[in-house]
Amino acid sequence: MTSTVPALGTRTAEGSALQAVLLDMDGTLVDTEGFWWDVEVEIFAGLGHTLDDSWRHVVVGGPMTRSAGFLIEATGADITFAELSVLLNQGFESRIDRALPLMPGAARLLAELSEYEIPTALVSASHRRIIDRVLTSLGPHHFALSVAGDEVPRTKPHPDPYLAAAAGLGVDPARCAVVEDTATGVAAAEAAGCHVVVVPSVAAIAPAVRRTVVTTLEDVDLTFLRGLITL
């Protein structure tokens, strides 16, 4: 877990119960969920296997241990998890080095959270080496800290990453708003006790208690996020 700026701002959510905003990365802030699938398809094609497009919903948003393990078992490919992990990270890095498109509304939301000094964390199932490359484009100054999937005992869908982020910011998870795009991430945030805003990227996700679904990140601003936390 890496801290990049002081954790708490001086104007934190005045008049609101909101203490912090915790943001997923792939598919939420950066349009990269498809990158992972494209890399997986390419690697397995080189091994002589064709991935079924329906598997995309199984692996999206999950930790590499789950997605890679599933694909090895489903295809019977002659490759170990360690070998596949290296190839996946290398392939993904190659793609983000060529282009890293932000999701609509991402730059505006990050700028607003920074302007009002809202404690903000980046919480991803991706490995630290990937997060640090993406942070260069997102702007590390926007985040008080970041939590990588290879830095916690259990990554998403377990609550550990979001609990670690809240602890690092010194805030109550119940007073944090999380923005996620997949069921795996939503499960992690809800298990941590956070209120979740979902911007579905691949598969539809239904609203629920303490879960608000929107069509685009452009619908999300600080006023919206403050209105969610009503303790």
mmCIF file of C-alpha atoms in Angstrom, residues 3-10 12 19-20 117-121 143-145 165-171:
data_model
loop_
_atom_site.group_PDB
_atom_site.id
_atom_site.type_symbol
_atom_site.label_atom_id
_atom_site.label_comp_id
_atom_site.label_asym_id
_atom_site.label_seq_id
_atom_site.Cartn_x
_atom_site.Cartn_y
_atom_site.Cartn_z
ATOM 1 C CA SER A 3 0.762 6.696 0.288
ATOM 2 C CA THR A 4 1.289 9.606 -2.067
ATOM 3 C CA VAL A 5 -0.160 12.676 -0.319
ATOM 4 C CA PRO A 6 -1.334 13.512 3.225
ATOM 5 C CA ALA A 7 -4.332 11.334 4.033
ATOM 6 C CA LEU A 8 -6.844 13.879 5.312
ATOM 7 C CA GLY A 9 -7.716 17.255 3.819
ATOM 8 C CA THR A 10 -8.754 20.345 5.734
ATOM 9 C CA THR A 12 -13.281 17.046 4.288
ATOM 10 C CA GLN A 19 -15.273 10.830 5.024
ATOM 11 C CA ALA A 20 -13.517 9.424 1.950
ATOM 12 C CA GLU A 117 -9.543 17.933 -0.507
ATOM 13 C CA ILE A 118 -11.641 14.794 -0.148
ATOM 14 C CA PRO A 119 -9.443 11.885 1.011
ATOM 15 C CA THR A 120 -9.326 9.572 -1.994
ATOM 16 C CA ALA A 121 -7.778 6.130 -2.487
ATOM 17 C CA PHE A 143 -4.807 9.959 -4.357
ATOM 18 C CA ALA A 144 -3.867 9.891 -0.684
ATOM 19 C CA LEU A 145 -2.921 6.252 -1.111
ATOM 20 C CA ALA A 165 -7.728 1.742 2.304
ATOM 21 C CA ALA A 166 -10.095 2.992 5.013
ATOM 22 C CA ALA A 167 -7.568 2.167 7.723
ATOM 23 C CA GLY A 168 -4.825 3.920 5.798
ATOM 24 C CA LEU A 169 -6.957 7.045 5.522
ATOM 25 C CA GLY A 170 -8.045 6.799 9.150
ATOM 26 C CA VAL A 171 -11.762 6.734 8.271
#
